């Protein structure tokens, strides 16, 4: 029983404290103290009745884990490791853990068992365990027989075998376990589900005592199920003979591998190592009752996992150390399978019982790279959204560009009409000249014909003059029609820029004569091909030239000079400049003269230069203005050569 300490000051039993009170008070306090003392005694009795002998006070608890075989046996090693881990975690490391390996597979003799008992009794004489965890039937039998010598006051917790084995051990009261039922019929159930057409059943077991126990249990438990198969038990063989027989199993066979801790020659094995030797040569699928066989060649089976066994016995040990009542528990069983072996034997994964733990399953792309796939999908979706947005924006931009071009064409047409209106007086004057000449020549011819001896040669000359004047008038009208013609789209052409300059000079001729401006052209000696709308470039030249002539109104008549100059600009562009001898452009306005609605004329619209810039930029060019050193301004624009464009 854990001692219960009651500090006297807290219970009011100190004489020094009570002497300071009046007699009535002292009597009342004595009664209260008596009640408290009685309650404390009752609590102590109650706790003593429910406490375990293994309850520890004043030191770390001690737990001894007994393994039936050596440290390499996977079953007890895994169970023991999980038990230790849970005990360490639950006590925050404040626990003393001991492990002993009885090695009874290799040393089953009674003399060895007695020597082990005496050795442990001496070893733990000063550190008696509070709880002993026995893993397996032989370890449980050992500690029960030698409990008084090794751990007389310890609680015993066992695990790793079933209720049938417990009944044979005749365990004393208070020995509690985690029952592990290794039901071989469940393993056969799994095999039958995977191989419904199997006709042969082979059961393999070794020659050690534990192996023979397994074989005896299998004969008993499989008596009914084995009737559905041609059943053969393979036992007492050398390991090589097991492997050789396994290589000759019919394809429609189910093979149950129990344990081989020793073969027929007395050679000792870990069962999983023996299984690996046999499975490597087997010609039919192999199943087994331990999950430690996974990875050694078995397809699957049914078992209590040794991890869950270790956790279960550790839980019982913790309850015992805490003084809690403990009772026997069942460790749950589970089906298990190896995905690689299913694939090797072409067995369907869908035939596995529900809840089967499947090992070594190759994850699909979604399982293995889920985050990456989601990331890629997100990126692709984002890219698709961006591309869709860009396509929509591109379509809108094309529509806007088309509309802008249409507005530009309309503005150009309006500008052409305005230019034609501004030049109408000059054009009319220019047109009157050939028309007047035609009339005069016609009257002269009529007068000659009315004479007695008409001079036919003179009449022929007059008719030639009439034809030339008519051609001249027709050209004037044709140029005017070109200016006034409205276009619904750009008329792309390849032409010589010099031709457009000549055409513009012809249109400006009358206006220049009216304003007494001397117009001259300095053209490149070579052809300057560009690709654009010829009428549009003609309009640019007309806009710049008419502005230049307007800027020279205040200049002396002799100084009014307009020069149109074309040249090659580098290897890929052509340049045209239009210079005048006017008043020039204020420096602070050089950067704003091409802005829409900017004008210095009282009656100007401010669109001429803006339209000129839009036209030049539409055809891949650039336009700018400077002041000439000798006075006046010069407007320049460059366009790409047709070959470069």
Coordinates of C-alpha atoms in Angstrom, one line a residue:
X1 CA 0.0 0.0 0.0
X2 CA 1.3 3.5 -0.8
X3 CA 1.9 5.4 2.4
X4 CA -0.3 8.5 3.0
X5 CA 1.3 11.3 4.8
X6 CA -0.7 13.8 6.8
X7 CA 1.2 17.0 7.9
X8 CA 0.2 17.7 11.5
X9 CA 0.0 21.5 11.0
X10 CA -2.5 21.1 8.3
X11 CA -4.7 18.8 10.3
X12 CA -4.6 21.1 13.4
X13 CA -2.8 18.6 15.6
X14 CA 0.0 20.9 16.6
X15 CA -0.1 21.7 20.4
X16 CA 1.6 25.0 19.8
X17 CA -1.3 26.2 17.6
X18 CA -4.2 25.0 19.8
X19 CA -2.8 26.6 23.0
X20 CA -3.4 30.0 21.6
X21 CA -7.2 29.5 21.6
X22 CA -10.0 29.8 24.3
X23 CA -11.2 26.5 25.7
X24 CA -14.5 26.5 23.7
X25 CA -12.6 27.1 20.5
X26 CA -10.1 24.4 21.4
X27 CA -12.9 21.9 21.9
X28 CA -14.5 22.8 18.6
X29 CA -11.2 22.5 16.8
X30 CA -10.5 19.2 18.4
X31 CA -13.8 17.8 17.1
X32 CA -13.0 19.1 13.6
X33 CA -9.6 17.6 13.7
X34 CA -11.0 14.3 14.8
X35 CA -13.4 14.3 11.8
X36 CA -10.6 15.2 9.4
X37 CA -8.4 12.4 10.8
X38 CA -11.2 9.9 10.4
X39 CA -11.9 10.9 6.8
X40 CA -8.2 10.6 6.0
X41 CA -8.0 7.1 7.5
X42 CA -11.1 6.1 5.4
X43 CA -9.5 7.5 2.2
X44 CA -6.3 5.6 3.0
X45 CA -8.2 2.4 3.5
X46 CA -10.2 2.9 0.3
X47 CA -7.1 3.6 -1.7
X48 CA -5.2 0.7 -0.3
X49 CA -8.0 -1.6 -1.3
X50 CA -7.9 -0.5 -4.9
X51 CA -4.2 -0.2 -5.3
X52 CA -1.8 -2.7 -6.8
X53 CA 1.2 -4.1 -5.1
X54 CA 3.3 -2.6 -7.8
X55 CA 2.4 1.0 -6.8
X56 CA 5.7 2.9 -6.3
X57 CA 6.5 5.8 -4.0
X58 CA 9.8 7.7 -3.8
X59 CA 11.5 6.2 -6.9
X60 CA 11.0 5.5 -10.6
X61 CA 8.9 2.4 -11.4
X62 CA 10.7 -0.7 -12.7
X63 CA 9.4 -2.8 -15.6
X64 CA 11.1 -6.0 -16.9
X65 CA 10.3 -7.1 -20.4
X66 CA 10.9 -10.8 -21.0
X67 CA 11.5 -12.0 -24.6
X68 CA 11.2 -15.8 -25.2
X69 CA 13.9 -16.0 -27.8
X70 CA 16.9 -13.9 -28.8
X71 CA 16.9 -10.2 -29.8
X72 CA 16.7 -10.9 -33.5
X73 CA 13.2 -12.5 -33.5
X74 CA 11.1 -9.8 -35.2
X75 CA 7.8 -10.6 -33.4
X76 CA 9.0 -10.0 -29.8
X77 CA 11.5 -7.3 -30.9
X78 CA 8.8 -5.2 -32.5
X79 CA 6.3 -5.8 -29.6
X80 CA 9.0 -5.0 -27.1
X81 CA 10.2 -1.9 -28.9
X82 CA 6.6 -0.5 -29.1
X83 CA 6.0 -1.4 -25.4
X84 CA 9.2 0.5 -24.4
X85 CA 8.3 3.5 -26.5
X86 CA 4.8 3.8 -25.0
X87 CA 6.1 3.4 -21.4
X88 CA 8.8 6.0 -21.9
X89 CA 6.3 8.5 -23.4
X90 CA 3.6 8.0 -20.8
X91 CA 6.1 8.5 -17.9
X92 CA 8.1 11.2 -19.5
X93 CA 11.1 8.9 -19.3
X94 CA 10.8 8.6 -15.5
X95 CA 10.9 4.8 -15.6
X96 CA 13.5 2.0 -15.4
X97 CA 13.1 -0.5 -18.2
X98 CA 14.9 -3.9 -18.3
X99 CA 14.9 -6.5 -21.0
X100 CA 15.9 -10.2 -20.8
X101 CA 16.1 -12.7 -23.7
X102 CA 15.5 -16.3 -22.7
X103 CA 16.7 -17.7 -26.1
X104 CA 14.6 -20.8 -25.6
X105 CA 14.6 -21.7 -29.3
X106 CA 18.3 -22.6 -29.2
X107 CA 18.5 -23.5 -25.5
X108 CA 15.2 -25.3 -24.6
X109 CA 16.8 -27.5 -21.9
X110 CA 15.6 -27.4 -18.3
X111 CA 19.0 -26.8 -17.0
X112 CA 19.4 -23.6 -19.1
X113 CA 16.0 -22.4 -17.9
X114 CA 17.0 -22.9 -14.2
X115 CA 20.3 -21.2 -14.7
X116 CA 18.5 -18.2 -16.3
X117 CA 16.2 -18.0 -13.3
X118 CA 19.0 -18.1 -10.8
X119 CA 20.9 -15.5 -12.7
X120 CA 18.0 -13.1 -12.9
X121 CA 17.1 -13.6 -9.2
X122 CA 20.7 -12.5 -8.3
X123 CA 20.7 -9.7 -10.9
X124 CA 17.5 -8.1 -9.6
X125 CA 17.8 -8.8 -5.9
X126 CA 18.3 -5.1 -5.2
X127 CA 16.0 -3.8 -8.0
X128 CA 12.9 -5.9 -7.9
X129 CA 10.6 -5.2 -10.9
X130 CA 7.2 -3.7 -10.1
X131 CA 5.8 -5.1 -13.3
X132 CA 6.9 -7.9 -15.6
X133 CA 5.8 -8.0 -19.2
X134 CA 6.1 -11.5 -20.7
X135 CA 6.0 -11.7 -24.4
X136 CA 4.9 -15.1 -25.6
X137 CA 3.8 -18.4 -24.0
X138 CA 7.3 -19.6 -22.9
X139 CA 8.3 -16.3 -21.3
X140 CA 5.0 -16.3 -19.4
X141 CA 5.5 -19.8 -18.1
X142 CA 9.0 -18.9 -17.1
X143 CA 8.1 -15.9 -15.0
X144 CA 5.1 -17.6 -13.4
X145 CA 7.4 -20.5 -12.3
X146 CA 10.2 -18.3 -11.0
X147 CA 8.2 -15.3 -9.8
X148 CA 9.1 -15.6 -6.1
X149 CA 12.8 -15.6 -6.9
X150 CA 12.9 -12.8 -9.5
X151 CA 9.9 -10.5 -8.8
X152 CA 7.9 -11.6 -5.8
X153 CA 5.8 -8.5 -5.5
X154 CA 5.4 -7.7 -9.2
X155 CA 2.3 -7.6 -11.4
X156 CA 2.7 -10.0 -14.4
X157 CA 1.3 -8.9 -17.8
X158 CA 1.6 -11.2 -20.7
X159 CA 0.8 -11.1 -24.4
X160 CA 1.4 -12.9 -27.7
X161 CA -0.8 -16.0 -27.4
X162 CA -4.5 -16.9 -27.1
X163 CA -6.9 -18.2 -24.5
X164 CA -6.4 -21.8 -25.4
X165 CA -2.8 -21.6 -24.4
X166 CA -3.6 -19.7 -21.2
X167 CA -5.9 -22.6 -20.1
X168 CA -2.9 -25.0 -20.3
X169 CA -0.6 -22.7 -18.3
X170 CA -2.8 -22.8 -15.2
X171 CA -1.9 -19.2 -14.4
X172 CA -2.4 -17.8 -10.9
X173 CA -5.0 -15.1 -10.1
X174 CA -3.8 -11.6 -10.9
X175 CA -1.7 -12.6 -13.9
X176 CA -3.4 -10.5 -16.7
X177 CA -2.8 -10.6 -20.5
X178 CA -3.4 -9.1 -23.9
X179 CA -4.8 -12.1 -25.8
X180 CA -3.5 -12.5 -29.3
X181 CA -5.5 -15.0 -31.4
X182 CA -3.4 -16.0 -34.4
X183 CA -6.3 -17.6 -36.4
X184 CA -4.9 -19.5 -39.3
X185 CA -8.4 -20.0 -40.7
X186 CA -8.5 -16.2 -41.3
X187 CA -5.4 -16.4 -43.4
X188 CA -6.9 -19.3 -45.4
X189 CA -10.0 -17.1 -45.8
X190 CA -7.9 -14.4 -47.4
X191 CA -6.1 -16.9 -49.7
X192 CA -9.4 -18.4 -50.8
X193 CA -10.8 -14.9 -51.7
X194 CA -7.8 -14.2 -53.8
X195 CA -7.6 -17.7 -55.3
X196 CA -11.2 -19.0 -55.6
X197 CA -10.2 -21.7 -58.1
X198 CA -7.4 -23.2 -56.1
X199 CA -7.6 -27.0 -55.6
X200 CA -4.4 -27.8 -53.6
X201 CA -3.5 -26.7 -50.1
X202 CA 0.1 -27.0 -48.7
X203 CA 0.9 -26.2 -45.0
X204 CA 4.6 -25.7 -44.1
X205 CA 6.0 -25.9 -40.5
X206 CA 9.4 -26.5 -38.9
X207 CA 10.7 -28.9 -36.3
X208 CA 11.1 -26.7 -33.2
X209 CA 8.7 -27.1 -30.3
X210 CA 7.0 -23.8 -31.3
X211 CA 6.8 -25.0 -34.9
X212 CA 5.2 -28.3 -33.9
X213 CA 2.6 -26.4 -31.7
X214 CA 1.7 -24.3 -34.8
X215 CA 1.3 -27.5 -36.9
X216 CA -0.9 -29.1 -34.3
X217 CA -3.1 -26.0 -34.0
X218 CA -3.4 -25.8 -37.8
X219 CA -4.5 -29.4 -38.1
X220 CA -7.1 -28.8 -35.6
X221 CA -8.3 -25.4 -36.8
X222 CA -8.2 -26.2 -40.5
X223 CA -9.9 -29.6 -40.3
X224 CA -13.1 -28.4 -41.9
X225 CA -11.7 -25.9 -44.3
X226 CA -9.1 -28.3 -45.6
X227 CA -11.7 -30.7 -46.9
X228 CA -12.3 -28.4 -49.9
X229 CA -8.7 -28.9 -51.0
X230 CA -6.1 -31.6 -51.7
X231 CA -4.2 -30.9 -48.5
X232 CA -0.6 -31.7 -47.8
X233 CA 1.4 -30.9 -44.6
X234 CA 5.2 -30.4 -45.2
X235 CA 7.2 -30.8 -41.9
X236 CA 10.4 -32.2 -40.6
X237 CA 12.3 -31.3 -43.8
X238 CA 15.7 -29.6 -44.3
X239 CA 15.4 -26.0 -45.5
X240 CA 16.7 -27.0 -49.0
X241 CA 14.0 -29.7 -49.2
X242 CA 11.3 -27.2 -48.3
X243 CA 12.5 -24.9 -51.1
X244 CA 12.7 -27.8 -53.6
X245 CA 9.2 -29.0 -52.8
X246 CA 7.9 -25.4 -53.1
X247 CA 9.4 -25.1 -56.6
X248 CA 7.1 -28.0 -57.7
X249 CA 3.8 -26.8 -56.3
X250 CA 0.9 -26.9 -58.9
X251 CA -0.1 -23.4 -60.1
X252 CA -3.6 -23.8 -58.5
X253 CA -2.1 -24.2 -55.0
X254 CA -2.5 -22.2 -51.8
X255 CA 0.6 -22.4 -49.5
X256 CA 0.3 -21.5 -45.8
X257 CA 3.7 -20.9 -44.2
X258 CA 3.5 -21.2 -40.4
X259 CA 6.9 -21.0 -38.7
X260 CA 10.4 -22.6 -39.2
X261 CA 12.5 -21.8 -36.1
X262 CA 14.4 -25.1 -36.8
X263 CA 14.4 -27.4 -39.8
X264 CA 14.6 -31.1 -39.9
X265 CA 18.4 -31.0 -39.5
X266 CA 18.2 -29.0 -36.3
X267 CA 19.4 -25.8 -38.0
X268 CA 18.0 -22.7 -36.3
X269 CA 16.3 -19.9 -38.3
X270 CA 14.4 -16.8 -37.9
X271 CA 11.1 -17.7 -39.5
X272 CA 11.1 -14.7 -41.8
X273 CA 14.6 -15.8 -43.1
X274 CA 13.4 -19.4 -43.7
X275 CA 10.3 -18.0 -45.5
X276 CA 12.4 -15.9 -47.8
X277 CA 14.4 -19.0 -48.9
X278 CA 11.2 -21.0 -49.6
X279 CA 9.3 -18.1 -51.2
X280 CA 12.2 -17.4 -53.6
X281 CA 11.7 -20.9 -55.2
X282 CA 7.9 -21.2 -54.8
X283 CA 5.7 -21.8 -57.8
X284 CA 2.5 -20.8 -56.1
X285 CA 1.4 -17.9 -53.8
X286 CA 2.4 -18.2 -50.1
X287 CA 0.4 -16.8 -47.1
X288 CA 1.4 -16.5 -43.5
X289 CA 0.0 -15.6 -40.0
X290 CA 2.4 -12.9 -39.1
X291 CA 2.7 -9.4 -40.5
X292 CA 6.5 -9.6 -40.1
X293 CA 6.4 -11.9 -43.1
X294 CA 5.5 -9.0 -45.4
X295 CA 8.4 -8.2 -47.6
X296 CA 9.8 -11.7 -47.3
X297 CA 7.6 -13.3 -50.1
X298 CA 4.1 -13.8 -48.6
X299 CA 1.1 -12.5 -50.4
X300 CA -0.7 -11.7 -47.1
X301 CA -2.5 -13.1 -44.2
X302 CA -4.3 -12.3 -40.9
X303 CA -2.6 -11.5 -37.7
X304 CA -2.4 -9.4 -34.6
X305 CA 0.2 -6.8 -35.4
X306 CA 3.2 -6.8 -33.1
X307 CA 3.0 -3.0 -32.8
X308 CA -0.5 -3.2 -31.5
X309 CA 0.5 -6.1 -29.1
X310 CA 3.3 -4.0 -27.7
X311 CA 1.0 -1.0 -27.2
X312 CA -1.6 -3.2 -25.5
X313 CA 0.7 -4.8 -22.9
X314 CA 2.3 -1.4 -22.2
X315 CA -1.2 0.0 -21.5
X316 CA -1.9 -2.8 -19.0
X317 CA 1.5 -2.2 -17.4
X318 CA 0.8 1.5 -17.0
X319 CA -2.5 0.8 -15.4
X320 CA -0.9 -1.6 -13.0
X321 CA 1.8 1.0 -12.0
X322 CA -1.0 3.5 -11.4
X323 CA -2.8 1.2 -9.1
X324 CA -5.7 0.8 -11.4
X325 CA -7.6 -2.6 -11.6
X326 CA -6.6 -4.4 -14.8
X327 CA -8.3 -7.3 -16.7
X328 CA -7.6 -9.4 -19.7
X329 CA -8.0 -7.7 -23.1
X330 CA -8.2 -8.8 -26.7
X331 CA -5.7 -7.4 -29.3
X332 CA -7.6 -6.9 -32.6
X333 CA -6.6 -8.8 -35.7
X334 CA -6.2 -7.4 -39.1
X335 CA -5.7 -8.6 -42.7
X336 CA -2.6 -7.6 -44.4
X337 CA -1.2 -8.0 -48.0
X338 CA 1.8 -7.2 -50.1
X339 CA 0.9 -5.3 -53.3
X340 CA 4.1 -6.5 -55.1
X341 CA 3.2 -10.1 -54.5
X342 CA -0.4 -9.5 -55.7
X343 CA 1.1 -8.2 -58.9
X344 CA 3.6 -11.1 -59.1
X345 CA 0.9 -13.7 -59.0
X346 CA -1.7 -11.7 -60.9
X347 CA -4.1 -11.6 -58.0
X348 CA -6.9 -9.0 -57.8
X349 CA -6.5 -6.3 -55.2
X350 CA -10.3 -5.8 -55.3
X351 CA -10.8 -9.3 -53.9
X352 CA -9.0 -8.4 -50.6
X353 CA -11.3 -8.2 -47.5
X354 CA -12.4 -4.7 -46.5
X355 CA -9.9 -3.0 -44.3
X356 CA -6.9 -5.0 -45.4
X357 CA -3.6 -3.2 -44.7
X358 CA -1.8 -3.1 -48.1
X359 CA 2.0 -2.6 -48.1
X360 CA 4.3 -1.6 -50.9
X361 CA 1.6 -0.3 -53.0
X362 CA 3.0 2.0 -55.7
X363 CA 1.2 5.3 -55.3
X364 CA -0.4 6.6 -58.5
X365 CA 0.6 10.0 -59.8
X366 CA -2.3 11.6 -57.9
X367 CA -1.3 10.1 -54.6
X368 CA 2.5 10.5 -55.0
X369 CA 2.5 14.0 -56.5
X370 CA -0.9 15.3 -55.3
X371 CA 0.4 18.7 -54.3
X372 CA 2.5 19.0 -57.4
X373 CA -0.4 18.0 -59.6
X374 CA -2.7 20.4 -57.8
X375 CA 0.0 23.1 -58.3
X376 CA 0.3 22.3 -62.0
X377 CA -3.5 22.3 -62.4
X378 CA -3.7 25.6 -60.6
X379 CA -0.9 27.1 -62.8
X380 CA -2.4 25.7 -66.0
X381 CA -5.8 27.1 -64.9
X382 CA -4.3 30.4 -64.1
X383 CA -2.4 30.4 -67.4
X384 CA -5.6 29.5 -69.2
X385 CA -7.4 32.3 -67.5
X386 CA -4.6 34.7 -68.3
X387 CA -4.5 33.5 -72.0
X388 CA -8.3 33.7 -72.2
X389 CA -8.1 37.2 -70.8
X390 CA -5.3 38.1 -73.2
X391 CA -7.2 36.7 -76.2
X392 CA -10.3 38.7 -75.1
X393 CA -8.1 41.8 -74.7
X394 CA -6.4 41.1 -78.0
X395 CA -9.8 40.9 -79.7
X396 CA -10.9 44.1 -78.0
X397 CA -7.6 45.7 -79.0
X398 CA -8.0 44.6 -82.6
X399 CA -11.6 46.0 -82.5
X400 CA -10.3 49.2 -81.0
X401 CA -7.5 49.4 -83.5
X402 CA -10.0 48.8 -86.3
X403 CA -12.3 51.5 -84.9
X404 CA -9.3 53.8 -84.4
X405 CA -8.2 53.2 -88.0
X406 CA -11.8 53.9 -89.2
X407 CA -11.8 57.2 -87.1
X408 CA -8.5 58.1 -88.6
X409 CA -9.7 57.5 -92.1
X410 CA -12.7 59.7 -91.4
X411 CA -10.4 62.4 -89.9
X412 CA -8.1 62.1 -92.9
X413 CA -11.1 62.5 -95.2
X414 CA -12.3 65.5 -93.3
X415 CA -8.9 66.9 -93.4
X416 CA -8.7 66.3 -97.1
X417 CA -12.0 68.0 -97.6
X418 CA -10.8 70.9 -95.4
X419 CA -7.6 71.1 -97.4
X420 CA -9.5 71.0 -100.7
X421 CA -11.8 73.8 -99.4
X422 CA -8.8 75.9 -98.4
X423 CA -7.2 75.4 -101.8
X424 CA -10.5 75.7 -103.7
X425 CA -9.9 79.3 -104.8
X426 CA -6.4 78.4 -106.1
X427 CA -7.7 75.2 -107.7
X428 CA -10.5 77.1 -109.3
X429 CA -8.1 79.7 -110.6
X430 CA -5.8 77.0 -111.9
X431 CA -8.7 75.2 -113.5
X432 CA -9.9 78.4 -115.2
X433 CA -6.6 78.8 -117.0
X434 CA -7.0 75.6 -119.2
X435 CA -10.7 76.2 -119.5
X436 CA -10.2 79.8 -120.6
X437 CA -7.5 78.7 -123.0
X438 CA -9.8 76.1 -124.5
X439 CA -12.5 78.7 -125.0
X440 CA -10.1 81.2 -126.6
X441 CA -8.7 78.5 -128.9
X442 CA -12.2 77.3 -129.9
X443 CA -13.2 80.9 -130.8
X444 CA -10.1 81.4 -132.8
X445 CA -10.6 78.2 -134.7
X446 CA -14.2 79.2 -135.4
X447 CA -13.1 82.5 -136.8
X448 CA -10.5 80.9 -139.0
X449 CA -13.0 78.4 -140.3
X450 CA -15.4 81.3 -141.2
X451 CA -12.7 82.8 -143.4
X452 CA -12.5 82.3 -147.2
X453 CA -9.3 80.3 -147.1
X454 CA -9.0 78.6 -143.7
X455 CA -5.5 77.7 -142.7
X456 CA -5.9 74.0 -141.8
X457 CA -2.4 73.7 -140.3
X458 CA -3.2 76.5 -137.9
X459 CA -6.5 74.9 -137.0
X460 CA -4.7 71.6 -136.4
X461 CA -2.3 73.4 -134.0
X462 CA -5.3 75.0 -132.2
X463 CA -6.9 71.7 -131.8
X464 CA -3.7 70.3 -130.3
X465 CA -3.6 73.2 -127.8
X466 CA -7.3 72.5 -126.9
X467 CA -6.4 68.8 -126.3
X468 CA -3.5 69.7 -124.0
X469 CA -5.5 72.2 -122.0
X470 CA -8.3 69.6 -121.7
X471 CA -5.7 67.1 -120.4
X472 CA -4.4 69.7 -117.9
X473 CA -7.9 70.5 -116.7
X474 CA -8.6 66.8 -116.3
X475 CA -5.5 66.3 -114.2
X476 CA -6.5 69.1 -111.9
X477 CA -10.0 67.5 -111.5
X478 CA -8.4 64.0 -111.0
X479 CA -6.2 65.3 -108.2
X480 CA -9.1 67.0 -106.6
X481 CA -11.2 63.9 -106.8
X482 CA -8.4 61.9 -105.2
X483 CA -8.3 64.3 -102.3
X484 CA -12.1 64.2 -101.8
X485 CA -12.6 60.5 -102.3
X486 CA -13.7 58.8 -99.0
X487 CA -12.0 55.4 -98.1
X488 CA -13.4 52.7 -96.0
X489 CA -10.0 51.0 -95.5
X490 CA -6.3 51.7 -96.1
X491 CA -5.2 51.2 -99.7
X492 CA -1.8 49.6 -99.2
X493 CA 0.6 50.3 -102.1
X494 CA 4.2 50.3 -102.8
X495 CA 5.3 53.5 -104.5
X496 CA 8.2 56.0 -104.9
X497 CA 8.0 58.8 -102.3
X498 CA 9.3 61.2 -104.9
X499 CA 6.1 60.6 -107.0
X500 CA 4.0 61.7 -104.1
X501 CA 6.1 64.8 -103.6
X502 CA 5.6 65.8 -107.3
X503 CA 1.9 65.2 -107.0
X504 CA 1.7 67.4 -103.9
X505 CA 3.6 70.2 -105.6
X506 CA 1.2 70.2 -108.5
X507 CA -1.7 70.6 -106.1
X508 CA 0.0 73.4 -104.2
X509 CA 1.2 75.2 -107.3
X510 CA -1.7 77.5 -107.7
X511 CA -1.9 78.3 -103.9
X512 CA 1.9 78.9 -103.8
X513 CA 1.6 81.3 -106.7
X514 CA -1.3 83.1 -105.0
X515 CA 0.8 83.5 -101.9
X516 CA 3.9 84.3 -103.8
X517 CA 5.9 81.4 -102.3
X518 CA 8.7 79.8 -104.3
X519 CA 8.3 76.0 -104.1
X520 CA 11.2 73.8 -105.0
X521 CA 12.0 70.1 -104.6
X522 CA 15.4 68.5 -103.8
X523 CA 14.9 64.9 -104.5
X524 CA 17.1 61.9 -104.0
X525 CA 18.8 60.6 -107.2
X526 CA 17.5 57.2 -106.5
X527 CA 14.1 55.6 -106.1
X528 CA 12.7 55.7 -102.5
X529 CA 10.1 52.9 -102.3
X530 CA 7.7 53.0 -99.3
X531 CA 4.6 50.9 -98.5
X532 CA 1.5 52.9 -97.4
X533 CA -1.6 54.6 -98.7
X534 CA -0.4 57.1 -101.4
X535 CA -3.2 59.6 -100.7
X536 CA -2.5 59.6 -97.0
X537 CA 1.1 60.5 -97.5
X538 CA 0.1 63.1 -100.0
X539 CA -2.2 64.6 -97.3
X540 CA 0.7 64.7 -94.8
X541 CA 2.8 66.7 -97.3
X542 CA -0.1 69.0 -98.1
X543 CA -0.7 69.6 -94.4
X544 CA 2.9 70.4 -93.6
X545 CA 3.3 72.6 -96.8
X546 CA 0.1 74.6 -96.3
X547 CA 1.1 75.3 -92.7
X548 CA 4.6 76.3 -93.9
X549 CA 3.1 78.7 -96.5
X550 CA 0.8 80.2 -93.8
X551 CA 3.9 80.8 -91.6
X552 CA 5.5 82.9 -94.3
X553 CA 2.7 85.4 -94.8
X554 CA 4.6 88.1 -92.8
X555 CA 7.9 87.4 -94.6
X556 CA 9.1 89.5 -97.5
X557 CA 7.9 88.3 -100.8
X558 CA 11.4 87.6 -102.0
X559 CA 12.2 85.5 -99.0
X560 CA 9.2 83.2 -99.2
X561 CA 10.7 79.8 -100.0
X562 CA 9.3 76.4 -99.5
X563 CA 11.7 73.5 -100.0
X564 CA 10.7 69.8 -100.1
X565 CA 13.6 67.5 -99.7
X566 CA 13.7 63.6 -99.9
X567 CA 16.7 61.4 -99.1
X568 CA 17.8 58.0 -97.8
X569 CA 18.0 57.8 -94.0
X570 CA 20.5 55.1 -93.2
X571 CA 20.0 51.7 -94.9
X572 CA 16.4 51.0 -94.0
X573 CA 14.5 54.3 -93.9
X574 CA 13.6 57.3 -96.1
X575 CA 13.4 60.8 -94.8
X576 CA 11.4 63.8 -96.1
X577 CA 11.8 67.4 -94.8
X578 CA 9.7 70.5 -95.6
X579 CA 11.4 73.7 -94.6
X580 CA 10.2 77.3 -94.8
X581 CA 11.5 80.8 -94.2
X582 CA 8.7 81.9 -91.8
X583 CA 8.8 83.0 -88.2
X584 CA 9.7 79.6 -86.8
X585 CA 8.3 77.8 -83.8
X586 CA 8.7 78.9 -80.1
X587 CA 11.0 76.4 -78.3
X588 CA 8.5 75.8 -75.5
X589 CA 5.9 74.7 -78.1
X590 CA 8.0 72.3 -80.2
X591 CA 6.8 69.3 -78.1
X592 CA 3.1 70.2 -78.2
X593 CA 2.5 71.3 -81.8
X594 CA 1.5 67.8 -82.8
X595 CA -1.1 67.5 -80.0
X596 CA -4.7 67.4 -81.1
X597 CA -6.5 70.8 -81.2
X598 CA -3.3 72.7 -80.6
X599 CA -3.1 75.6 -83.1
X600 CA -1.6 79.1 -83.4
X601 CA -3.9 80.1 -86.3
X602 CA -7.0 82.2 -85.5
X603 CA -9.2 80.0 -87.8
X604 CA -7.3 76.7 -87.4
X605 CA -8.8 73.5 -86.0
X606 CA -5.5 72.1 -84.5
X607 CA -6.0 68.8 -86.3
X608 CA -3.7 69.1 -89.3
X609 CA -0.4 68.2 -87.6
X610 CA -2.1 65.7 -85.2
X611 CA -3.5 63.9 -88.2
X612 CA -0.1 64.0 -90.0
X613 CA 1.5 62.4 -86.9
X614 CA -1.2 59.7 -86.8
X615 CA -0.7 58.8 -90.5
X616 CA 3.1 58.7 -90.2
X617 CA 3.0 56.5 -87.1
X618 CA 0.4 54.2 -88.7
X619 CA 2.9 53.3 -91.4
X620 CA 5.8 52.7 -88.9
X621 CA 7.3 56.1 -89.1
X622 CA 8.2 59.1 -86.9
X623 CA 7.6 62.8 -87.3
X624 CA 9.2 65.8 -85.5
X625 CA 9.9 69.6 -86.0
X626 CA 12.9 71.9 -85.5
X627 CA 13.8 75.5 -86.1
X628 CA 16.3 76.3 -88.9
X629 CA 19.5 78.0 -88.1
X630 CA 18.8 80.8 -90.6
X631 CA 15.2 81.3 -89.6
X632 CA 12.0 79.4 -90.2
X633 CA 11.0 75.9 -89.3
X634 CA 11.6 72.4 -90.8
X635 CA 9.3 69.4 -90.4
X636 CA 10.8 66.0 -90.9
X637 CA 9.3 62.5 -91.0
X638 CA 10.9 59.1 -91.7
X639 CA 9.3 55.9 -93.0
X640 CA 10.7 52.4 -93.4
X641 CA 11.8 51.4 -96.9
X642 CA 9.4 49.0 -98.5
X643 CA 12.0 46.2 -98.6
X644 CA 12.8 46.6 -94.9
X645 CA 9.1 46.8 -94.0

